[in-house]
mmCIF file of C-alpha atoms in Angstrom:
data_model
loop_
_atom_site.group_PDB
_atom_site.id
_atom_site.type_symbol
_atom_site.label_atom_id
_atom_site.label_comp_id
_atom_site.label_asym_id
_atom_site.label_seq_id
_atom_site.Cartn_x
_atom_site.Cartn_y
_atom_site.Cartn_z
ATOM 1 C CA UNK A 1 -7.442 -8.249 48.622
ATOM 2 C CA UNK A 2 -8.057 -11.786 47.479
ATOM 3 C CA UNK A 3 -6.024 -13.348 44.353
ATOM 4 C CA UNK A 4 -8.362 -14.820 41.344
ATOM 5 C CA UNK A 5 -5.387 -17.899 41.561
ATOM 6 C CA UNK A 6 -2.514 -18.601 43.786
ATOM 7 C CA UNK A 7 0.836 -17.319 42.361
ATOM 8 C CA UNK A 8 2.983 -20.046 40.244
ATOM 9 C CA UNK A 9 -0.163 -21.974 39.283
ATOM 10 C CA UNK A 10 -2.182 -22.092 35.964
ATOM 11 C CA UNK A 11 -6.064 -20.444 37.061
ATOM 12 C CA UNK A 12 -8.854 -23.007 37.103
ATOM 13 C CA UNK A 13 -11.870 -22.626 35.127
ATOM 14 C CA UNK A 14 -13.998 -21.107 37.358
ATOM 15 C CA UNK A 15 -11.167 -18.415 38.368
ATOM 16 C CA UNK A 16 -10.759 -18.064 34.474
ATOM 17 C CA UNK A 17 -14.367 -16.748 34.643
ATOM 18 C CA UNK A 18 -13.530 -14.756 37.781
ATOM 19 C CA UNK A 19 -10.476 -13.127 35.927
ATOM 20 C CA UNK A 20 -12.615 -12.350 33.214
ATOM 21 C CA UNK A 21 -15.291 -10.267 35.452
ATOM 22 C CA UNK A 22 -12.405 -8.680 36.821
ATOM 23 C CA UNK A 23 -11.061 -7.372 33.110
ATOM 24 C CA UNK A 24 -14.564 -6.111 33.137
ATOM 25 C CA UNK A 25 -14.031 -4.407 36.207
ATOM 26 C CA UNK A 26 -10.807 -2.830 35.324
ATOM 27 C CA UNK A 27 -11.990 -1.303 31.981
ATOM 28 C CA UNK A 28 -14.549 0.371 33.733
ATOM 29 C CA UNK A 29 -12.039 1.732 35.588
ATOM 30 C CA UNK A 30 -11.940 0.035 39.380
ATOM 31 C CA UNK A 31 -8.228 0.689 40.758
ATOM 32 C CA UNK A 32 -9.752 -2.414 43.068
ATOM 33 C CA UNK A 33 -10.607 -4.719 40.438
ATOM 34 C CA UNK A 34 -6.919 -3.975 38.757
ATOM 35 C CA UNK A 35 -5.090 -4.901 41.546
ATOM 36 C CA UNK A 36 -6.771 -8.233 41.866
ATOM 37 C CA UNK A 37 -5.569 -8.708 38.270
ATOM 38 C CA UNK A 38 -2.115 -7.489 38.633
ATOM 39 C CA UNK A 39 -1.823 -9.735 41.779
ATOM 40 C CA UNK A 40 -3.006 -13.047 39.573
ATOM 41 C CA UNK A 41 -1.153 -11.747 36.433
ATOM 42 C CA UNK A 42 2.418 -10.235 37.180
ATOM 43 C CA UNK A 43 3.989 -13.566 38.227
ATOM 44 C CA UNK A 44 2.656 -15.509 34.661
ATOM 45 C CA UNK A 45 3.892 -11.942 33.165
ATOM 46 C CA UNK A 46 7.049 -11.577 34.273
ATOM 47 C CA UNK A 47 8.067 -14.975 33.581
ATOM 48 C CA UNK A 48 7.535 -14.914 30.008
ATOM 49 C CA UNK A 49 9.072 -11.751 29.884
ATOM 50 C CA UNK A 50 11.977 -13.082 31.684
ATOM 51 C CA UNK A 51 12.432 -15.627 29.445
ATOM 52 C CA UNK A 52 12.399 -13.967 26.157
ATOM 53 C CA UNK A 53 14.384 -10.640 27.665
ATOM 54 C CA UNK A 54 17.169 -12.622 29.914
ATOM 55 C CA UNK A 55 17.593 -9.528 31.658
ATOM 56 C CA UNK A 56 16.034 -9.320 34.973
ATOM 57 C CA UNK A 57 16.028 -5.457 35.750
ATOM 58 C CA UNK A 58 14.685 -4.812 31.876
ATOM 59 C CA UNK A 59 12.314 -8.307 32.441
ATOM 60 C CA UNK A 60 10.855 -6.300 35.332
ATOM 61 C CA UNK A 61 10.420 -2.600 33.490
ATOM 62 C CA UNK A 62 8.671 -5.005 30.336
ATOM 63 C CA UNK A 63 6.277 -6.047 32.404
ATOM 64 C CA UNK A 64 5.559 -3.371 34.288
ATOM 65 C CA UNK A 65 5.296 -1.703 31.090
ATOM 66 C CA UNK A 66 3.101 -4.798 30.205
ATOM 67 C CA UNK A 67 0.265 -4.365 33.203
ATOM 68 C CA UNK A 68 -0.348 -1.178 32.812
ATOM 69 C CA UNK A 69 -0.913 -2.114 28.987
ATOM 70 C CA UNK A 70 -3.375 -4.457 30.426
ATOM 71 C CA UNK A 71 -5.118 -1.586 32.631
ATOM 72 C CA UNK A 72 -4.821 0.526 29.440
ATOM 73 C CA UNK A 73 -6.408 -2.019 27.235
ATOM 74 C CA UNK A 74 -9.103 -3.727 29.512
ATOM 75 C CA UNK A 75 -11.664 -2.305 27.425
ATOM 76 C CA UNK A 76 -10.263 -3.952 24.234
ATOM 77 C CA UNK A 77 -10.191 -7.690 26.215
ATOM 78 C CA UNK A 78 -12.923 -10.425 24.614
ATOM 79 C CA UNK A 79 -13.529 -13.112 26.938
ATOM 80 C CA UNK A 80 -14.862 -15.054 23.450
ATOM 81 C CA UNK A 81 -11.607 -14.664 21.733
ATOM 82 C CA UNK A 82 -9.537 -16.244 24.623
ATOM 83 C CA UNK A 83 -8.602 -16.277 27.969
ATOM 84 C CA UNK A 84 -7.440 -13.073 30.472
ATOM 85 C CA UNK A 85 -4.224 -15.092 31.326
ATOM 86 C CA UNK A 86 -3.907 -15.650 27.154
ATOM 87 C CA UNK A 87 -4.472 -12.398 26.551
ATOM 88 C CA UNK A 88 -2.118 -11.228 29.081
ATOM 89 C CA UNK A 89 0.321 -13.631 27.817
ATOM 90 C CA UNK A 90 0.426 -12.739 24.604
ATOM 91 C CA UNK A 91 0.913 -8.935 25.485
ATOM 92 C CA UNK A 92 3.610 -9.852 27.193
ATOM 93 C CA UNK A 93 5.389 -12.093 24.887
ATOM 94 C CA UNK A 94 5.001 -9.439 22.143
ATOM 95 C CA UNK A 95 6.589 -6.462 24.098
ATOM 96 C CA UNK A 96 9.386 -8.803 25.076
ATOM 97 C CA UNK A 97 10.152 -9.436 21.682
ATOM 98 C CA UNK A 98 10.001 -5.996 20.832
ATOM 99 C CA UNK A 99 12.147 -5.234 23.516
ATOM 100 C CA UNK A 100 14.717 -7.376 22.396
ATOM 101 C CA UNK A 101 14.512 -5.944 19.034
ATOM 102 C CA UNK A 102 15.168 -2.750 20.046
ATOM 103 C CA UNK A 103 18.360 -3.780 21.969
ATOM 104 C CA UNK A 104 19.420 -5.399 19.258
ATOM 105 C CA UNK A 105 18.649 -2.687 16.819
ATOM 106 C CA UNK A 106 20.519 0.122 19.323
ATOM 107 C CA UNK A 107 23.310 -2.426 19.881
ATOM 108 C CA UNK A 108 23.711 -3.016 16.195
ATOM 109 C CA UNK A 109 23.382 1.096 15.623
ATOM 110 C CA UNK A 110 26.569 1.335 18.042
ATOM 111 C CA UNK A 111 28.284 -1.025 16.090
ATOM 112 C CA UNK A 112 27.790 0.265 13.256
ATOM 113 C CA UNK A 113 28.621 3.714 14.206
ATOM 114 C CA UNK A 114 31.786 2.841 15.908
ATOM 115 C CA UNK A 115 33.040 0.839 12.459
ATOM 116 C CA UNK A 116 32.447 4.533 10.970
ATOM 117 C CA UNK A 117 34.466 6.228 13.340
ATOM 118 C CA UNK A 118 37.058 3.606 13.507
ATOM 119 C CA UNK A 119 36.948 2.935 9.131
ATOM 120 C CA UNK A 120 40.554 4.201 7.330
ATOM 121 C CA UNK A 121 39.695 7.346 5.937
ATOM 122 C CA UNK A 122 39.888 6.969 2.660
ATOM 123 C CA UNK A 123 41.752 9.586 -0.208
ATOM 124 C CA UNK A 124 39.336 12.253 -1.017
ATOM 125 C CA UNK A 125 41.602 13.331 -3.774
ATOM 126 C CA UNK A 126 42.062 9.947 -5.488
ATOM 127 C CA UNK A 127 38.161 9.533 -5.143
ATOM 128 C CA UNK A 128 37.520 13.206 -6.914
ATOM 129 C CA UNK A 129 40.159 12.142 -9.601
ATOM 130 C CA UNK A 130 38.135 8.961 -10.385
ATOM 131 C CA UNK A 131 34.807 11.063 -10.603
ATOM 132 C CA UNK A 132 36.408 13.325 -12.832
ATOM 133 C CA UNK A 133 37.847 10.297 -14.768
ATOM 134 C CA UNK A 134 34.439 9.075 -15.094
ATOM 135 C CA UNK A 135 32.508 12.285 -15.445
ATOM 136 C CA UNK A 136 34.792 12.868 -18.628
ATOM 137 C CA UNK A 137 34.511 9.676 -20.469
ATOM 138 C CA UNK A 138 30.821 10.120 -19.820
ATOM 139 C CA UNK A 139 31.022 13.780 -21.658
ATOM 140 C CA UNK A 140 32.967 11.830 -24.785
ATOM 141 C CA UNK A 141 30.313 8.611 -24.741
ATOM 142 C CA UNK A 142 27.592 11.269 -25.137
ATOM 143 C CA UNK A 143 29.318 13.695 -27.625
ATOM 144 C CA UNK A 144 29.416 10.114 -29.564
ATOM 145 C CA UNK A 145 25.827 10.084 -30.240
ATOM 146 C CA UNK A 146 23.799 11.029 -33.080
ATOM 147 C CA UNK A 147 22.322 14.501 -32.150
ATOM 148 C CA UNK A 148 18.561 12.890 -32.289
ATOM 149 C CA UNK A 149 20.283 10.106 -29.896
ATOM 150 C CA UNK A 150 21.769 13.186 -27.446
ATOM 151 C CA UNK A 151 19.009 14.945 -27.474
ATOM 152 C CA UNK A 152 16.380 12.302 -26.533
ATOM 153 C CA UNK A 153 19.097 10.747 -24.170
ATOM 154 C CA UNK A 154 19.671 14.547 -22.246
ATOM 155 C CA UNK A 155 16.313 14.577 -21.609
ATOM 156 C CA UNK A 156 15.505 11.460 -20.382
ATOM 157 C CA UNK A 157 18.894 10.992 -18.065
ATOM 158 C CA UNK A 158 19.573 14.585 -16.943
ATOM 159 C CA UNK A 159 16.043 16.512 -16.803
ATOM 160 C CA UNK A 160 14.435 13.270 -15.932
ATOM 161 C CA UNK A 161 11.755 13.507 -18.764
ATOM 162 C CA UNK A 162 9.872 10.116 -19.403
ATOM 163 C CA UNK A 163 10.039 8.734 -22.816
ATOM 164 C CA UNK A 164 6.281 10.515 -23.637
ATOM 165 C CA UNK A 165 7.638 13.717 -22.635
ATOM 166 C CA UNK A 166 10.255 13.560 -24.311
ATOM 167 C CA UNK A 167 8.560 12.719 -27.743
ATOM 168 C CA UNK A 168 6.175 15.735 -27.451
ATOM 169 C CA UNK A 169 9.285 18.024 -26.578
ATOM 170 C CA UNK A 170 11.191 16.633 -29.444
ATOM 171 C CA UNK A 171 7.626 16.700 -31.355
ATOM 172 C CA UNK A 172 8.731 13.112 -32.508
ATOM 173 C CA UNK A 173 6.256 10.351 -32.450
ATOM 174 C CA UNK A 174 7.019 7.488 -29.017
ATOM 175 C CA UNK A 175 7.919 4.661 -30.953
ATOM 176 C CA UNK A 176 10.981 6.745 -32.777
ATOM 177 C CA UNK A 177 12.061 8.230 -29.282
ATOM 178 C CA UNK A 178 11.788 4.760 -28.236
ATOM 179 C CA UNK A 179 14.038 3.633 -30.939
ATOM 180 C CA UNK A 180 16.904 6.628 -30.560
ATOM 181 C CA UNK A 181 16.698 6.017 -26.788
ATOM 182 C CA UNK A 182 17.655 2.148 -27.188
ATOM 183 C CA UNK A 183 20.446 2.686 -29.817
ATOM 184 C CA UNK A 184 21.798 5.549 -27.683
ATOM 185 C CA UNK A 185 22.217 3.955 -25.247
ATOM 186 C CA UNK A 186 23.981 0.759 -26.842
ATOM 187 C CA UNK A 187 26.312 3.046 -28.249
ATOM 188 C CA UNK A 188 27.011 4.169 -24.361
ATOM 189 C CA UNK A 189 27.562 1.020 -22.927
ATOM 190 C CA UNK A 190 29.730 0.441 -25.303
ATOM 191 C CA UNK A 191 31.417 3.363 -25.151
ATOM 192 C CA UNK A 192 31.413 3.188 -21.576
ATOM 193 C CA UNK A 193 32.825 -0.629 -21.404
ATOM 194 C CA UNK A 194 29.961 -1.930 -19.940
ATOM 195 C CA UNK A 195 29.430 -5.419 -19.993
ATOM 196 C CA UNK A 196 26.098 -7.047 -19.446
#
């Protein structure tokens, strides 16, 4: 088995053209033809990957993972729209980035998780207190309102009505629901201490 280009040195243009009748080869499915390539292309391959990845044993699985993307996708290969060695390069520049993404996404998931474990707990009890607290001065802000204002504002907030279905449940035209919506809810975030 001959090599389209020694190992460690960019192909000439004539073995670019050889490399290219090769891809051909492969996505038509010669086991032959793919070895050639794998010989001429796992050394530019695996040094990219190396590079991006810094990890020689993962380096190694990328491109692995990164030729037999190549045998996978021979058929897909356009000798118009670049080079085999571009192509192949560019395959394997992309799954080393996404490799390193998804160490660095699992790393920071670890991280993240062990914060949780590690966080104070916090008091459940002084947290339910505060909801309450909140829940209650809510219940008084509302009971504030006009009763168009509480009715237009229940609807909207807590059965999630838009402001048109609200004015044909209230049989009240938009631009008045519109209107008691607005000045209901002033009156809340005053109420409430809200500052803007």
């Amino acid at each position: 088995m001959t090599r389209p280009f020694p190992l460690g040195t960019a192909p000439a243009a004539s073995d670019r053209t050889d490399l290219a009748d090769v891809m051909r080869r492969v996505a038509h499915g010669d086991k032959q033809a793919f070895s050639v390539l794998y010989d001429g292309l796992a050394p530019l391959v695996f040094g990219i990957v190396v590079k991006v990845v810094r990890d020689r044993a993962q380096s190694e699985e990328v491109a692995q993972e990164v030729m037999i993307d190549l045998w996978r996708q021979a058929a897909r290969y356009r000798p118009e729209a670049g080079s085999v060695t571009t192509w192949a390069a560019t395959i394997a520049h992309r799954r080393a980035v996404d490799r390193v993404r998804s160490a660095q996404a699992a790393s920071d998931r670890e991280q993240a998780q062990a914060a949780r474990e590690h966080a104070t707990a916090f008091d459940e009890v002084a947290e339910q207190v505060e909801t309450r607290l909140e829940s209650e001065q809510v219940r008084r802000c509302v009971r504030g309102l006009t009763e168009l204002q509480r009715q237009a504002v229940t609807l909207a907030y807590y059965q999630g009505l838009t402001y048109r279905e609200v004015a044909e449940t209230l049989r009240t035209p938009l631009p008045t629901i519109k209107t008691r919506m607005r000045d209901g809810l002033i009156r809340l975030r005053d109420c409430m201490g809200v500052t803007t």
